[in-house]
């Protein structure tokens, strides 16, 4: 059963490894296709995390736990909320690249992403390491 989809292999493999370490039988489908040609990600539905039927309940609990841990780790140094998201960088060269890749390949590719607090708008290229101020 497909439990989650990813648009990059880093997140997919980290999640896969954490689930496998917890004893969940799972694998990634379409990982190599998306890794080799990211433009195909939308066409094939991204990298799919497949979980054995008997492990679905445990995997869902663990995924929820992983997401909660991730959000608790990142605290905005400005407003102290846990509302940090990874978004495309709005700098002109990034926007131009996105437009050109969309026109040429019908899929917008962002060169660089940044972390942005959706509450106060604070931006940084990195997550805080230990709840201290960002770069």
XYZ file of C-alpha atoms in Angstrom:
135
model
C 0.000 0.000 0.000
C 1.277 3.501 -0.840
C 1.470 5.359 2.457
C 3.226 8.550 1.389
C 4.769 10.185 -1.661
C 7.909 12.300 -1.936
C 9.331 14.632 -4.553
C 12.976 14.043 -3.600
C 15.007 11.007 -2.685
C 16.607 12.521 0.430
C 13.344 12.742 2.382
C 12.147 9.441 0.947
C 15.261 7.532 1.997
C 15.436 9.085 5.445
C 11.821 8.102 6.093
C 12.348 4.635 4.598
C 15.386 4.000 6.793
C 13.640 5.181 9.951
C 10.648 2.944 9.272
C 12.821 -0.062 8.446
C 14.834 0.488 11.643
C 11.545 0.298 13.547
C 10.772 -3.062 11.921
C 8.314 -1.871 9.258
C 8.468 -3.803 5.968
C 8.577 -1.139 3.261
C 10.293 -0.023 0.065
C 10.394 2.910 -2.373
C 8.791 2.715 -5.805
C 9.838 5.008 -8.687
C 12.809 6.314 -6.680
C 15.302 5.892 -9.513
C 13.037 7.440 -12.156
C 12.446 10.585 -10.093
C 16.098 10.792 -9.059
C 17.374 10.532 -12.634
C 14.688 12.749 -14.199
C 12.918 14.957 -11.603
C 10.741 16.475 -14.328
C 8.837 13.171 -14.443
C 7.944 13.372 -10.743
C 4.503 14.906 -11.315
C 3.751 12.584 -14.234
C 4.369 9.401 -12.233
C 3.219 10.677 -8.852
C 6.591 11.094 -7.169
C 8.529 8.564 -5.126
C 6.075 6.254 -3.387
C 6.626 4.747 0.038
C 5.088 1.265 -0.153
C 4.295 -0.426 3.155
C 3.337 -4.060 3.687
C -0.356 -4.311 4.610
C 0.336 -5.788 8.072
C 2.595 -2.821 8.956
C 0.368 0.042 7.770
C -1.004 0.939 11.223
C 2.457 1.014 12.809
C 3.901 2.974 9.887
C 1.143 5.614 10.126
C 1.821 6.075 13.844
C 5.562 6.363 13.222
C 5.134 8.836 10.339
C 2.960 11.028 12.545
C 5.613 10.834 15.282
C 8.419 11.724 12.819
C 6.474 14.730 11.530
C 5.740 15.938 15.067
C 9.417 15.608 16.056
C 10.491 17.542 12.963
C 8.083 20.401 13.633
C 9.037 20.579 17.317
C 12.705 20.780 16.391
C 12.301 23.908 14.282
C 11.292 26.969 16.263
C 11.223 30.386 14.663
C 13.726 32.607 16.502
C 11.571 35.665 15.849
C 8.059 34.585 16.929
C 8.881 31.238 18.661
C 6.256 29.218 16.740
C 6.620 25.842 15.054
C 5.338 27.026 11.677
C 8.455 26.520 9.547
C 8.022 25.480 5.897
C 10.459 24.776 3.073
C 9.509 27.046 0.150
C 11.098 28.191 -3.135
C 13.421 31.161 -2.709
C 11.745 34.276 -4.202
C 15.041 35.771 -5.489
C 14.894 36.871 -9.165
C 17.293 34.233 -10.549
C 15.295 31.484 -8.850
C 12.009 32.811 -10.249
C 13.509 33.135 -13.754
C 14.790 29.558 -13.605
C 11.371 28.318 -12.503
C 9.639 30.136 -15.353
C 12.123 28.906 -17.967
C 11.919 25.284 -16.833
C 8.134 25.509 -16.836
C 8.081 26.901 -20.378
C 10.590 24.385 -21.711
C 9.552 21.298 -19.809
C 6.067 22.096 -18.457
C 7.393 21.609 -14.917
C 8.718 24.471 -12.782
C 12.010 23.629 -11.086
C 13.244 25.819 -8.262
C 17.022 26.005 -7.899
C 17.022 26.986 -4.245
C 14.601 26.604 -1.375
C 14.522 28.483 1.918
C 12.877 27.948 5.285
C 10.122 30.466 6.024
C 8.019 30.944 9.123
C 4.414 31.112 7.961
C 3.456 33.095 11.075
C 5.888 36.032 10.923
C 7.625 35.588 7.551
C 11.153 35.124 8.949
C 13.421 33.445 6.336
C 16.657 31.463 6.434
C 18.619 29.016 4.296
C 19.013 26.566 7.218
C 16.953 25.201 10.087
C 18.020 26.127 13.619
C 20.315 23.476 15.087
C 19.268 23.746 18.709
C 16.466 26.302 18.705
C 18.957 29.156 18.432
C 18.839 31.988 15.913
C 19.091 31.127 12.244
C 21.900 32.207 9.920
